[in-house]
Structures are given as C-alpha cells and as structure tokens.
Amino acid sequence: MLNTAAKSEAPGTEQELTDGFHLVIDALKLNGIDTIYNVPGIPITDLGRMAQASGIRVISFRHEQNAGYAAAIAGFLTKKPGVCLTVSAPGFLNGLTALAHATTNCFPMILVSGSSEREIVDLQQGDYEEMDQLAIAKPLCKAAFRVLHAQDIGIGFARAIRAAVSGRPGGVYLDLPAKLFGQVMNADAGQKSLVKVIDAAPAQIPAPASVKRALDVLKGAKKPLIILGKGAAYAQADEAIKNFVEKSGAPFLPMSMAKGLLPDLHPQCAGAARSTVLKDADVVMLIGARLNWLLSHGKGKTWGEAPKKFIQVDIEPKEMDSNVEIAAPVVGDIGSCVSAMLDAMGNSWTAPPADWLNAVKTKRDDNVAKMAPRLMNNNSPMDYHGALGVLRTIIKERPDAILVNEGANTLDLARGVIDMYQPRKRLDVGTWGVMGIGMGSAIAASIETGKPVLCVEGDSAFGFSGMEVETICRYNLPVCVVIFNNDGIYRGTDKNSVNADPATTVFVKGARYDKMMEAFGGVGVNATSPDELKRAVNEAMDSGKPTLINAVIDPAAGSESGRIGNLNPQSVLAKKK
Ligand code: OXT
Ligand code: ADP
Ligand code: MG
C-alpha cells in the first residue's frame, strides 16, 4: 500500500502527493525487505525514522562497518539482500568494507547511502561530506547505481535487488543524493513507478550433458571426496544436498561456514581427517566452494602427489579453471544442479571402495580420540581446548543456536572443536579472514532468525566491533559474547626489548571486558575456569539476557596467526640479528 506523503495545496489542483522518502520505503516494502541496518545522520535520519514508523525494523548501530557486516550476513542467512543505510562520505566509506566483504563472500547486500549534491560534487566545490561515492564504490562491488529522480526510485531498487541476488550473489551500491528524498511527485504515478521484482534469482538449470559428465567422473573414482562450501549453505537446498551426499557414499569435507549442512558427526564427515582426504582423494567434487587460498588453490603439498580430477558445481561459469583444470564443470544453481545429479544417479549407485572409506574413518577416529582428553581439562587460567570443550557441549545441547566466531587461535581451534548440527549455524570471518564481523553478525543473526546466539571472540577480534555491545543491550538481544581473553593478538606474552612501549601484539593485562556489558545494563561475568565458563554460558543461553563473559585464557596458550602462521612472510635480516 502506497505511503502517501501529502496533498498538493494549489486550489483546484488537489492531488495526492508522495516524495523520495516515501518512495524508497515503499520500494523496500514492496520487495519484502523488512529490516534495515543503519547509522543515522544527514541526509538519511528522517528516512530511518519514517521507515521505522512504516513498520520496517530499523536497527541502528554505533558504526557503519558493523551495520554493514550485519546486512551482509543477513543476506547469507535469508537469500534476500541485507540492506545497510549510511550517511554520505565517511559513513559511506565505513560501510564500504562490509560491501566489499559481502561481494568477496558472495553474500547479497545493498549499501544504500545518502550523498551530496551532484552539481557541487562534480565541480568539486566542497559540499558537506563531498565525495564521488558511486565512482569509489564501483570497483568494490558487483554493481553500482545512482538514482537522481523520484520516479526512478522503483527501478533503482529493482536493479539493485536483482543484481544482489541473481547469479553469483554479491554486494550492490545504491547512491541516493540528498535532494532526491525531498522530490515530490503525484502519488499515483509514484505507485506505478515502483517495481516488484519477479523471480529475482531465477533457477539456473545445468546442462544435462554437464550433469552426466560429472557423474561419470565421480563414478570412476576410487577415492572420492565432496567439499561443501558456504555457497552450498547459502543455497538452502539442504535436503537435496544431504540426499546427494548420502547416495554418493563419499566422504564430505565442510568448509567452515558449511559445517552443519550435514552434521559434523555424520559417518561420512571427513572434517577430522582433512589433510588425509585432501592429499589422497582422486576425484574431488566442489559444491559451492572455491579453490582459493583456503583450499591451497587446488595444488601443492596439501593436495599430494597423486593426480586428481575436479568436478565443480557453481553458479558462476568464470569460476571454472580459475586455479586448476576442472574436469567436469556443472554450472547452475546448487539446488537445481544437485537435484539433477541426484535424479541422474538412479537407484543403483555403487558406494566408494571400502578401503578408502576405512582409511578416512581411521584417520578421523584417531584425530577425534587424540583431541578428546584435551577438551576435558579444568585448568585455570584456561587453555583453548578446556574452554572450547565446554562450549562444544553447549552447542551439542542447543543445536539450533547460532555460533559466531572470530579471532586467530580462537577461530581456528573453535572451528575444529565445536561440532555443528544444523545448516547456517556457524558464521565466521569468511573468505578474507576479516576481524570485526563479530557483533554485526551476532546482531543480524539474532534479528533475522530469532535464535539465541553464542559469539566466541578473540580479545583482539572483539575490539573491532566491541562498542556494539551497547546495540545488543539496547535491542535486548539474546546474544552471549564469550571473549577468549589471552591479553593480545595470538598471545599476550610478547615483549618489546627496546623501550617502555608495549609489544605490538599485546593488550592491557587482565582486562575485564565483562565490565563493558555491565555499563549498558547487560550481564557481565568473569570466568577463570571451564566450570565457571560453562555455568555462565548456560545461564545466558537460558535467560536470553545480553551477556558478556570474559574468559581468562593463558596468555601463552596461542600460536602466531593460529593455523595459518605459514602465511607470514619471514625476514632473513631479522633472523640474522
Ligand atoms: O587432518 P589434520 O591432521 O591436518 O587435522 C586437521 C583436522 O583434520 C583436525 N580436526 C579435528 N580433529 C579432531 N576432532 C575434530 N572434530 C576435528 N576437526 C578438525 O584438526 C586439524 C585442523 O583442521 P582444520 O581447521 O579444518 O584445518 P586447517 O588445516 O586449519 O584448514 C586450513 C584452513 C586455511 C581452511 C583453515 O585454517 C581456515 O579456515 N583458516 C581461516 C583462518 C583465518 O581466516 N584467520 C583469520 C585471520 S588471521 C590474522 O589475519 C588476524 N589479524 C589480522 C587482521 C585481520 N584478520 N583482519 C583485520 C580487519 N585486521 C587485522 C588479527 C588482528 S587474526 C587477528 C586477531 C587475533 O587475535 P585474537 O585475540 O582475536 O585471537 P587469538 O589468536 O585467540 O588471540
Ligand atoms: P567457502 O569459503 O566455503 O569455500 P566460497 O565463498 O569460496 O565458499 O565459495 C562459494 C561459491 O558458491 C562461490 O563460487 C559462488 O559462486 C557459489 N554460489 C553461491 N551461491 C550459489 C548458488 N545458489 N548456487 C550455486 N553456486 C553458488
Ligand atoms: Mg587474543
């Protein structure tokens, strides 16, 4: 229903009017967008107020980057574009990192930003917050548009929505100069100018020949492996994927945010035998996962000596052969591709050879057995395994809770220790390994799903978005933040041998992050042992009260860069000194 702004006043010409503010809100509502993540200010303060008054949920953050990360993960969770609304220049730039992150991770998101007057910006005459935002956004997102006239708002939003969710999803920038909001037009004409996007992400059916080729390659495998990536989680084709994997009988390896698509305790899960399956598999089928740095580009030591054939299922044709030859590309949306493969498998698919399945199982059982005793300790201060052991049990008991995770050791160890049981329950740093996604992801996860959220954060990682604990308290969200406080980045033990400045990687010793939560009316707890941690997290998850637990971790427990220390360049000169 159109949101009419006013009536024209000229006698004898009375007509219903609308304006840019109302048309933006109507365009969003018409397309089912019911939440905006924003930071208010000139020129979008009233837009936020009016959107809220019209029934859209407007979540106001303390910093646009966090609002942007919230929008990005909302897109991942819902398959609808997450919308972030920012003010011009500095607000826009703050949101831009998140837009680039969304694009890199293939999450649909729209960054809507107010901007300054075109005439002044283009002549560089120094407008309030002057910046050519469209030009700056363009290389960092999938598409970028500017709307100059009220009658184009409908088309502008339609283009942005379609660009964000169709094909490979990604970030879209929509530039709305301040003047646009006040432009007035006839309400009827305004309503007619709006566009409800029909079939925004059309199914992309794979070519039957590509499906047959993929199954032929898979059938020929002696040591098959299926790798599930976050594209598979995004696709929401959970049942088809589960049926396909089970029918294939092949071990599967979930990438970090694909954990839980099938439970980590599924008998075919090879998560705990990662190096073995990557090294020894002869045929690898990638479903919604790219052969980027996280998979060592499909070559080198990680992948072993034996020749391999890759099958890749992806919506983006250009992804094929990006790092190594893809023997069987299947281009289409994952739901359609996996269903087509499942149909074409028939009823007599033969399970992979038993020696392969046994080898994977043996390695998995070994690794699980090796880790088990480390998870049971009750040391104080805690080590990572002791603390994660209790969180692992808590997620097992509450499988529909959402786990947000960032840090270095805190990330890498939690990924291995905490088993996931349901799809799209693990949200983390994504393709760029970005610190700062924590609070935005937790807030959006809670808003979009209504589920409780457990946020496991390194103390450094938390610092990137920590002020949003006020947002969590303000909206009274069921978010429990656990900070693995080891006094620093990777470890709290570094020393500066030259002067009195602290070493570059350490923070204030013994900091009490729990006090931050108390400052805003939330619950703060200082936990010094796994027992205390368990009690505090269970209480938070039961009560749903915003809670922050400062989990005291041994400052010497972590390792440099967690599990990716090998990526640090080495200085030959520093070593010689
Ligand atoms: O098979 P093997 O034998 O090899 O064993 C594997 C599995 O089979 C086994 N496993 C299991 N065993 C038993 N049981 C179970 N259930 C099980 N599951 C698995 O365990 C091993 C390991 O398995 P895994 O983890 O699957 O495999 P692996 O080899 O690690 O996988 C490789 C990767 C690459 C896929 C994986 O490591 C990965 O996904 N890594 C992501 C890493 C990442 O993105 N890190 C974040 C960036 S690090 C750094 O850049 C940081 N910064 C800089 C910075 C950033 N990032 N951003 C911005 C905006 N500014 C600056 C900063 C500032 S981190 C950081 C802060 C760090 O400090 P914090 O205080 O926050 O954190 P702490 O470190 O805690 O202090
Ligand atoms: P991970 O980090 O988990 O390995 P990536 O982000 O590297 O995952 O890969 C995700 C892939 O999934 C991208 O190549 C993207 O094109 C693809 N993708 C996303 N959504 C779909 C979909 N609905 N159907 C098919 N492929 C998809
Ligand atoms: Mg730390």
XYZ file of C-alpha atoms and ligand atoms in Angstrom:
681
model
C 0.000 0.000 0.000
C 1.428 3.365 -1.021
C 2.654 5.586 1.722
C 1.157 8.940 0.710
C 3.107 11.979 1.811
C 0.709 14.896 1.432
C -1.820 16.678 -0.719
C -0.887 19.486 -3.104
C -2.149 22.838 -1.939
C -2.896 24.779 -5.139
C -6.704 25.376 -5.277
C -8.490 23.279 -7.864
C -5.437 21.028 -8.442
C -5.688 18.941 -5.307
C -3.929 15.613 -5.723
C -2.255 13.023 -3.515
C 1.488 13.502 -3.428
C 4.396 11.355 -2.455
C 8.110 12.072 -2.148
C 11.505 10.414 -2.345
C 11.500 9.333 1.317
C 8.189 7.527 0.939
C 9.049 6.002 -2.414
C 12.261 4.480 -1.012
C 10.305 2.935 1.857
C 7.541 1.725 -0.475
C 10.085 0.193 -2.841
C 11.690 -1.752 0.014
C 8.383 -2.953 1.432
C 7.026 -3.936 -1.953
C 10.030 -6.216 -2.323
C 9.694 -7.827 1.073
C 12.648 -6.059 2.677
C 11.607 -5.690 6.278
C 14.872 -4.782 8.040
C 17.434 -2.013 7.621
C 20.806 -1.892 9.395
C 21.952 1.715 9.710
C 23.688 4.613 11.393
C 21.577 7.798 11.189
C 22.693 11.289 10.144
C 22.422 13.809 7.285
C 20.725 13.120 4.878
C 19.092 9.852 5.966
C 17.957 10.454 9.561
C 14.336 11.002 8.586
C 14.421 8.055 6.217
C 15.245 5.807 9.168
C 12.534 7.354 11.303
C 9.916 7.073 8.572
C 10.949 3.523 7.735
C 10.521 2.570 11.379
C 7.144 4.322 11.520
C 6.081 2.352 8.433
C 6.802 -0.988 10.122
C 10.262 -1.719 8.749
C 12.623 -2.861 11.502
C 15.441 -0.337 11.672
C 18.444 -1.433 13.694
C 20.718 1.490 14.490
C 24.377 0.700 15.086
C 27.293 2.645 16.542
C 29.492 2.247 13.445
C 28.543 1.648 9.808
C 31.058 -1.146 9.335
C 29.168 -3.238 11.860
C 25.813 -2.333 10.335
C 27.297 -3.433 7.004
C 28.548 -6.749 8.349
C 25.080 -7.276 9.796
C 23.490 -6.633 6.389
C 25.987 -8.950 4.696
C 25.263 -11.871 6.992
C 21.513 -11.167 6.849
C 21.866 -11.713 3.095
C 23.661 -15.021 3.668
C 21.038 -16.224 6.125
C 17.917 -15.201 4.210
C 18.840 -15.134 0.478
C 17.317 -11.644 0.424
C 19.656 -8.670 0.111
C 20.630 -7.323 3.510
C 20.239 -3.540 3.461
C 22.709 -1.180 5.114
C 21.898 2.525 5.165
C 24.646 5.091 5.653
C 25.251 8.825 5.566
C 27.483 10.388 2.936
C 31.289 10.227 2.599
C 32.632 8.995 5.997
C 29.561 6.880 6.750
C 29.612 5.508 3.234
C 33.318 4.675 3.487
C 32.751 2.967 6.827
C 30.113 0.787 5.186
C 32.218 0.073 2.133
C 34.488 -2.513 3.782
C 31.410 -4.563 4.550
C 30.122 -4.161 0.988
C 33.428 -5.429 -0.379
C 33.344 -8.261 2.171
C 29.814 -9.219 1.038
C 30.940 -9.250 -2.593
C 34.034 -11.319 -1.798
C 31.934 -13.837 0.108
C 29.084 -13.943 -2.460
C 26.518 -12.601 0.034
C 23.680 -10.446 -1.326
C 23.747 -6.988 0.226
C 22.762 -3.460 -0.762
C 24.622 -0.493 0.659
C 22.213 2.432 0.328
C 23.978 5.686 1.005
C 22.882 9.259 1.064
C 25.266 11.512 -0.849
C 25.935 15.171 -1.532
C 24.640 17.290 -4.407
C 25.821 16.104 -7.814
C 26.304 19.590 -9.226
C 28.615 20.576 -6.385
C 30.429 17.242 -6.163
C 31.121 17.123 -9.888
C 32.571 20.646 -9.874
C 34.441 19.778 -6.664
C 33.152 22.880 -4.932
C 33.397 21.458 -1.432
C 29.906 20.336 -0.450
C 29.115 18.962 3.015
C 30.727 15.488 3.026
C 31.570 15.784 -0.645
C 32.653 12.614 -2.387
C 32.062 10.900 -5.716
C 30.742 7.833 -3.929
C 29.480 5.969 -6.983
C 32.921 6.020 -8.606
C 34.564 4.818 -5.410
C 32.080 2.013 -4.808
C 32.096 0.633 -8.358
C 35.275 -1.465 -8.285
C 34.402 -2.895 -4.868
C 31.003 -4.376 -5.599
C 29.022 -6.340 -8.116
C 27.004 -3.373 -9.392
C 26.519 0.295 -8.505
C 23.657 2.619 -9.378
C 22.625 6.204 -8.670
C 19.050 7.489 -8.629
C 18.570 11.175 -9.421
C 14.793 11.408 -9.860
C 11.967 10.278 -7.609
C 10.256 8.490 -10.495
C 13.346 6.263 -10.895
C 13.464 5.042 -7.293
C 11.395 1.948 -8.120
C 13.665 0.961 -10.987
C 16.773 1.772 -8.968
C 15.784 -0.590 -6.155
C 14.634 -3.279 -8.584
C 18.022 -3.209 -10.311
C 19.855 -3.288 -7.007
C 17.847 -6.230 -5.663
C 18.165 -8.261 -8.829
C 21.882 -7.573 -9.125
C 22.474 -8.600 -5.499
C 20.717 -11.974 -5.548
C 20.826 -13.249 -9.133
C 23.668 -15.389 -10.457
C 26.598 -15.271 -8.037
C 25.243 -13.121 -5.205
C 27.163 -10.059 -4.099
C 27.211 -6.500 -2.858
C 25.447 -3.657 -4.667
C 25.819 0.056 -4.079
C 22.849 2.411 -4.431
C 23.619 6.124 -4.328
C 20.799 8.434 -3.263
C 21.717 12.143 -3.331
C 20.130 14.218 -0.551
C 17.931 16.175 -2.939
C 16.163 13.026 -4.084
C 14.445 12.455 -0.752
C 12.529 15.736 -0.887
C 11.431 15.433 -4.505
C 7.657 15.374 -4.772
C 5.530 13.637 -7.357
C 1.964 12.536 -7.892
C 1.229 9.612 -5.582
C -0.473 7.519 -8.244
C 2.356 7.962 -10.668
C 4.753 7.215 -7.824
C 2.988 3.961 -7.059
C 3.047 2.967 -10.711
C 6.780 3.683 -10.883
C 7.549 1.037 -8.238
C 8.715 -2.382 -9.378
C 8.111 -5.656 -7.577
C 10.969 -7.815 -8.710
C 9.637 -11.056 -10.134
C 11.805 -14.136 -9.717
C 14.826 -12.164 -8.540
C 17.171 -15.176 -8.566
C 15.861 -17.445 -11.313
C 16.770 -21.113 -11.160
C 19.758 -21.835 -13.365
C 19.341 -25.352 -14.648
C 22.577 -27.158 -15.503
C 23.094 -28.620 -18.954
C 22.189 -32.346 -18.863
C 25.500 -33.188 -20.557
C 27.419 -31.483 -17.748
C 25.493 -33.479 -15.154
C 26.251 -36.736 -16.953
C 29.939 -35.827 -17.280
C 30.167 -35.038 -13.576
C 28.565 -38.326 -12.569
C 30.792 -40.280 -14.960
C 33.868 -38.754 -13.338
C 32.501 -39.387 -9.837
C 31.607 -42.968 -10.709
C 35.167 -43.612 -11.895
C 36.603 -42.505 -8.546
C 38.368 -44.898 -6.223
C 38.793 -42.234 -3.564
C 36.052 -39.646 -3.998
C 35.645 -36.569 -1.827
C 32.871 -33.967 -1.763
C 33.757 -30.492 -0.478
C 30.815 -28.393 0.660
C 31.335 -24.637 0.761
C 29.331 -21.703 2.060
C 27.677 -21.398 -1.379
C 26.039 -24.743 -0.621
C 24.880 -23.450 2.748
C 23.582 -20.249 1.134
C 21.609 -22.188 -1.500
C 19.171 -23.553 1.112
C 18.973 -26.830 -0.793
C 19.686 -28.721 2.424
C 17.599 -31.823 1.780
C 18.839 -32.331 -1.788
C 22.460 -31.891 -0.688
C 22.064 -34.355 2.174
C 20.407 -36.924 -0.107
C 23.062 -36.495 -2.766
C 25.971 -36.856 -0.364
C 24.416 -39.882 1.291
C 23.593 -41.551 -2.007
C 27.136 -40.966 -3.265
C 28.547 -42.622 -0.133
C 31.609 -40.351 -0.477
C 33.328 -38.679 2.464
C 32.485 -34.983 2.650
C 34.540 -32.090 3.953
C 32.644 -28.996 5.074
C 34.330 -25.628 4.700
C 33.994 -23.518 7.793
C 30.590 -21.925 7.155
C 29.242 -25.102 5.553
C 29.656 -27.010 8.809
C 26.314 -28.381 9.917
C 24.885 -28.665 6.406
C 25.175 -32.308 7.268
C 26.021 -32.819 10.952
C 29.727 -32.901 11.786
C 29.096 -36.258 13.490
C 27.671 -37.774 10.295
C 29.523 -41.019 9.491
C 30.639 -39.621 6.112
C 32.036 -36.389 7.599
C 35.775 -36.098 6.986
C 36.243 -32.807 8.841
C 38.531 -34.502 11.338
C 40.570 -36.118 8.555
C 41.115 -33.012 6.479
C 44.735 -33.449 5.429
C 44.242 -37.110 4.581
C 41.259 -36.597 2.318
C 42.764 -33.617 0.506
C 46.033 -35.423 -0.067
C 44.697 -38.812 -1.035
C 41.386 -38.270 -2.852
C 41.478 -38.966 -6.600
C 38.229 -37.205 -7.520
C 37.082 -34.072 -5.709
C 33.645 -32.572 -6.193
C 33.343 -28.961 -5.049
C 29.822 -27.791 -4.289
C 29.664 -24.045 -3.663
C 33.324 -23.824 -2.662
C 36.146 -22.069 -4.490
C 39.676 -23.386 -4.916
C 41.104 -20.228 -3.309
C 43.712 -19.887 -0.541
C 41.515 -21.779 1.924
C 41.945 -24.858 -0.282
C 45.573 -24.120 -1.201
C 44.429 -23.308 -4.765
C 43.868 -26.992 -5.507
C 47.580 -27.787 -5.779
C 50.860 -28.195 -3.901
C 51.739 -30.163 -0.799
C 48.224 -30.078 0.683
C 46.905 -31.962 -2.319
C 49.628 -34.629 -2.504
C 51.396 -36.169 -5.469
C 48.693 -38.363 -6.976
C 46.800 -36.873 -9.947
C 43.315 -35.571 -9.182
C 40.214 -34.778 -11.115
C 37.967 -31.938 -10.034
C 34.233 -31.631 -10.507
C 32.895 -28.186 -9.660
C 29.279 -27.203 -9.085
C 28.893 -23.434 -9.097
C 26.595 -20.748 -10.418
C 29.496 -18.696 -11.761
C 30.919 -20.075 -15.014
C 34.068 -17.950 -14.708
C 34.965 -19.778 -11.506
C 35.798 -22.908 -13.513
C 39.526 -23.473 -14.213
C 40.370 -20.468 -12.026
C 43.195 -22.327 -10.273
C 43.416 -25.804 -11.794
C 41.699 -27.633 -14.590
C 38.106 -28.597 -13.826
C 37.405 -31.934 -15.498
C 33.649 -31.661 -15.054
C 32.166 -28.186 -14.603
C 28.491 -28.089 -13.650
C 27.172 -24.561 -13.965
C 23.873 -23.725 -12.365
C 22.274 -23.041 -9.014
C 23.148 -25.627 -6.418
C 19.552 -26.693 -5.765
C 18.975 -27.442 -9.454
C 22.403 -28.999 -10.006
C 22.311 -31.288 -7.002
C 18.736 -32.373 -7.733
C 19.658 -33.105 -11.346
C 22.649 -35.179 -10.247
C 20.553 -36.996 -7.692
C 17.959 -37.893 -10.336
C 20.589 -38.991 -12.817
C 22.288 -41.262 -10.260
C 19.400 -43.699 -10.443
C 18.857 -46.383 -7.853
C 21.953 -48.447 -8.308
C 24.794 -46.097 -7.404
C 27.727 -48.073 -6.048
C 29.357 -46.960 -2.818
C 33.057 -45.971 -2.981
C 35.617 -48.730 -2.277
C 35.649 -49.840 1.357
C 39.425 -49.392 1.755
C 39.045 -45.646 1.073
C 36.154 -45.267 3.488
C 38.048 -47.205 6.132
C 41.210 -45.147 5.682
C 39.220 -41.929 6.175
C 37.390 -43.345 9.167
C 40.615 -44.497 10.811
C 42.226 -41.081 10.434
C 39.088 -39.337 11.672
C 38.723 -41.590 14.694
C 42.427 -41.125 15.517
C 42.180 -37.344 15.427
C 38.973 -37.305 17.448
C 40.496 -39.637 20.046
C 43.645 -37.504 20.210
C 41.644 -34.374 20.860
C 39.162 -35.805 23.357
C 41.268 -35.717 26.557
C 42.435 -32.158 25.850
C 38.825 -30.969 25.914
C 38.211 -32.270 29.418
C 40.699 -30.244 31.463
C 39.538 -27.738 34.065
C 42.722 -25.652 34.086
C 42.741 -22.109 35.409
C 43.690 -19.925 33.611
C 42.063 -21.818 30.800
C 43.712 -23.118 27.669
C 41.776 -23.022 24.394
C 40.816 -26.693 24.477
C 39.491 -26.635 28.027
C 37.335 -23.592 27.288
C 36.173 -24.881 23.907
C 35.363 -28.305 25.342
C 32.527 -26.822 27.379
C 31.270 -24.667 24.509
C 31.236 -27.742 22.284
C 28.868 -29.482 24.721
C 26.680 -26.396 24.985
C 26.203 -26.258 21.190
C 25.538 -30.005 21.144
C 22.766 -29.463 23.663
C 21.443 -26.397 21.805
C 21.962 -27.267 18.136
C 19.698 -24.511 16.866
C 21.765 -21.762 18.494
C 23.904 -19.734 16.117
C 27.649 -19.679 16.650
C 29.565 -16.572 15.599
C 33.332 -16.984 15.686
C 36.360 -14.789 15.018
C 39.962 -14.459 16.137
C 43.067 -16.411 15.184
C 43.549 -19.274 17.681
C 40.023 -18.636 18.934
C 38.756 -19.108 15.383
C 40.882 -21.990 14.220
C 40.514 -24.109 17.327
C 36.789 -23.445 17.727
C 36.241 -24.492 14.104
C 37.739 -27.900 14.810
C 36.403 -28.432 18.318
C 32.806 -27.208 18.119
C 30.698 -29.613 16.082
C 27.760 -28.141 14.205
C 24.494 -29.942 13.679
C 22.316 -27.728 11.503
C 22.863 -25.662 8.345
C 23.831 -21.962 8.502
C 24.509 -22.006 12.232
C 28.198 -21.184 12.006
C 29.061 -17.626 10.956
C 32.646 -16.506 10.808
C 35.353 -14.387 9.211
C 34.739 -15.708 5.691
C 36.980 -15.557 2.659
C 39.091 -12.609 3.792
C 39.582 -13.782 7.383
C 38.313 -10.401 8.459
C 38.332 -9.340 12.109
C 35.306 -7.246 13.080
C 32.404 -9.318 11.761
C 31.524 -10.446 15.295
C 28.939 -8.103 16.759
C 27.309 -7.230 13.413
C 26.906 -10.922 12.603
C 25.580 -11.703 16.070
C 23.031 -8.902 15.942
C 21.789 -9.781 12.454
C 21.682 -13.500 13.255
C 19.518 -12.806 16.247
C 17.265 -10.318 14.410
C 16.839 -12.457 11.284
C 16.357 -15.856 12.913
C 15.098 -15.147 16.443
C 17.512 -17.833 17.660
C 19.949 -17.479 20.555
C 23.471 -16.527 19.541
C 26.764 -17.618 21.066
C 29.603 -15.410 19.959
C 33.111 -16.793 20.514
C 35.601 -13.970 20.106
C 39.325 -13.461 20.403
C 40.016 -10.382 22.533
C 41.561 -8.625 19.532
C 38.757 -9.670 17.194
C 36.153 -8.376 19.638
C 37.845 -4.984 19.779
C 36.993 -4.314 16.145
C 33.261 -4.155 16.844
C 33.069 -4.156 20.657
C 31.096 -0.933 21.005
C 28.100 -2.728 19.521
C 27.525 -4.458 22.856
C 25.533 -1.310 23.567
C 23.407 -2.124 20.493
C 22.917 -5.672 21.770
C 21.733 -4.295 25.128
C 19.593 -1.552 23.548
C 17.647 -4.076 21.461
C 17.765 -6.606 24.302
C 19.023 -9.392 22.053
C 19.653 -12.981 23.224
C 23.358 -12.767 22.475
C 26.040 -14.271 24.695
C 29.522 -12.997 23.851
C 32.423 -15.047 25.170
C 35.766 -13.280 24.899
C 38.801 -15.520 24.880
C 40.994 -13.041 26.706
C 44.643 -14.003 26.332
C 45.850 -10.399 26.641
C 46.569 -9.943 22.982
C 46.758 -10.856 19.334
C 47.700 -14.560 19.155
C 49.325 -14.407 22.637
C 49.767 -11.941 25.449
C 53.416 -12.716 26.076
C 55.359 -10.636 23.540
C 57.948 -8.201 24.937
C 59.384 -5.036 23.450
C 63.094 -5.256 24.183
C 63.902 -1.703 23.056
C 61.836 0.737 25.124
C 58.920 1.028 27.533
C 56.197 0.789 24.885
C 54.219 -2.433 24.972
C 54.994 -5.029 22.300
C 52.900 -4.597 19.158
C 50.672 -7.608 19.741
C 49.797 -7.274 23.435
C 46.938 -5.530 25.245
C 46.334 -4.341 28.808
C 46.923 -7.353 31.042
C 43.982 -8.743 32.917
C 41.438 -6.505 31.139
C 37.824 -7.003 32.256
C 35.677 -6.890 29.129
C 32.688 -8.053 31.181
C 32.531 -4.580 32.718
C 31.724 -3.155 29.286
C 28.493 -5.125 29.193
C 27.558 -4.061 32.698
C 27.973 -0.430 31.655
C 24.976 -0.845 29.350
C 22.773 -2.893 31.655
C 23.744 -6.330 30.344
C 25.169 -9.214 32.354
C 28.937 -9.361 32.734
C 30.800 -12.405 34.074
C 34.484 -13.062 34.651
C 35.165 -16.794 34.115
C 38.505 -18.235 35.116
C 37.886 -21.965 34.628
C 35.924 -24.188 32.220
C 33.439 -24.941 35.017
C 32.752 -21.256 35.567
C 32.517 -20.681 31.840
C 30.026 -23.495 31.398
C 27.822 -22.182 34.182
C 27.846 -18.634 32.865
C 27.121 -19.561 29.236
C 24.297 -21.912 30.171
C 22.769 -19.210 32.327
C 22.997 -16.695 29.497
C 21.513 -19.075 26.945
C 18.675 -19.972 29.332
C 17.863 -16.386 30.258
C 18.353 -14.851 26.803
C 19.790 -11.782 28.524
C 22.565 -9.893 26.737
C 25.689 -11.291 28.365
C 29.436 -10.881 28.001
C 31.769 -13.400 29.558
C 35.418 -12.513 29.969
C 37.018 -15.965 29.658
C 40.533 -15.758 31.077
C 42.868 -17.704 28.780
C 46.519 -18.433 29.483
C 48.419 -15.653 27.598
C 50.977 -18.227 26.456
C 48.441 -20.693 25.059
C 48.075 -19.472 21.474
C 50.335 -19.683 18.451
C 51.248 -16.960 15.956
C 48.360 -16.496 13.467
C 46.600 -19.648 14.700
C 46.725 -22.330 11.993
C 47.849 -20.015 9.206
C 51.216 -18.923 10.606
C 52.809 -20.290 7.426
C 51.382 -17.289 5.539
C 53.545 -14.812 7.482
C 56.489 -13.616 5.404
C 59.866 -14.182 7.072
C 62.613 -11.579 7.318
C 66.025 -13.056 6.648
C 67.643 -9.911 8.080
C 65.707 -10.048 11.359
C 66.754 -13.668 11.813
C 70.448 -12.813 11.323
C 70.352 -10.175 14.095
O 43.796 -33.530 9.216
P 44.779 -32.924 10.122
O 45.560 -33.946 10.871
O 45.603 -31.869 9.454
O 43.980 -32.148 11.255
C 43.045 -31.131 10.958
C 41.658 -31.701 11.084
O 41.558 -32.936 10.496
C 41.519 -31.718 12.597
N 40.141 -31.694 13.048
C 39.705 -32.398 14.114
N 40.337 -33.237 14.935
C 39.598 -33.830 15.922
N 38.296 -33.610 16.105
C 37.630 -32.772 15.294
N 36.329 -32.579 15.477
C 38.340 -32.121 14.232
N 38.004 -31.257 13.243
C 39.120 -30.996 12.543
O 42.139 -30.516 13.038
C 43.120 -30.125 12.085
C 42.781 -28.703 11.645
O 41.553 -28.720 10.967
P 41.024 -27.527 10.113
O 40.955 -26.338 10.995
O 39.787 -27.926 9.409
O 42.165 -27.434 9.044
P 43.239 -26.335 8.687
O 44.442 -27.068 8.205
O 43.436 -25.282 9.702
O 42.482 -25.652 7.458
C 43.101 -24.738 6.682
C 42.226 -23.504 6.538
C 43.042 -22.455 5.805
C 40.989 -23.867 5.724
C 41.800 -23.035 7.948
O 42.926 -22.849 8.742
C 40.958 -21.795 7.911
O 39.806 -21.775 7.565
N 41.558 -20.724 8.342
C 40.953 -19.423 8.405
C 41.970 -18.588 9.079
C 41.558 -17.170 9.131
O 40.815 -16.671 8.314
N 42.068 -16.470 10.155
C 41.723 -15.123 10.456
C 42.799 -14.157 10.047
S 44.269 -14.344 10.963
C 45.014 -12.705 11.038
O 44.996 -12.155 9.842
C 44.485 -11.866 12.147
N 44.526 -10.500 12.341
C 44.884 -9.522 11.308
C 43.693 -8.720 10.848
C 42.558 -9.288 10.238
N 42.462 -10.591 10.001
N 41.512 -8.508 9.877
C 41.572 -7.197 10.054
C 40.386 -6.351 9.625
N 42.635 -6.608 10.606
C 43.678 -7.342 11.009
C 44.225 -10.115 13.627
C 44.278 -8.718 14.149
S 43.889 -12.637 13.492
C 43.855 -11.194 14.405
C 43.465 -11.184 15.833
C 43.891 -12.421 16.558
O 43.858 -12.230 17.948
P 42.603 -12.644 18.811
O 42.817 -12.140 20.185
O 41.359 -12.224 18.160
O 42.649 -14.212 18.764
P 43.688 -15.191 19.473
O 44.571 -15.782 18.443
O 42.838 -16.222 20.127
O 44.476 -14.383 20.464
P 33.947 -21.471 1.013
O 34.739 -20.307 1.549
O 33.007 -22.041 1.980
O 34.828 -22.463 0.361
P 33.370 -19.808 -1.234
O 32.872 -18.487 -0.771
O 34.785 -19.872 -1.635
O 32.999 -20.905 -0.164
O 32.528 -20.277 -2.487
C 31.173 -20.086 -2.587
C 30.807 -20.383 -4.036
O 29.427 -20.689 -4.073
C 31.044 -19.223 -4.985
O 31.880 -19.619 -6.042
C 29.650 -18.864 -5.504
O 29.625 -18.537 -6.868
C 28.890 -20.151 -5.255
N 27.457 -19.981 -5.037
C 26.849 -19.135 -4.187
N 25.523 -19.315 -4.209
C 25.287 -20.291 -5.098
C 24.111 -20.946 -5.568
N 22.907 -20.626 -5.109
N 24.250 -21.903 -6.492
C 25.475 -22.228 -6.975
N 26.610 -21.675 -6.556
C 26.525 -20.717 -5.636
Mg 43.751 -12.900 21.801
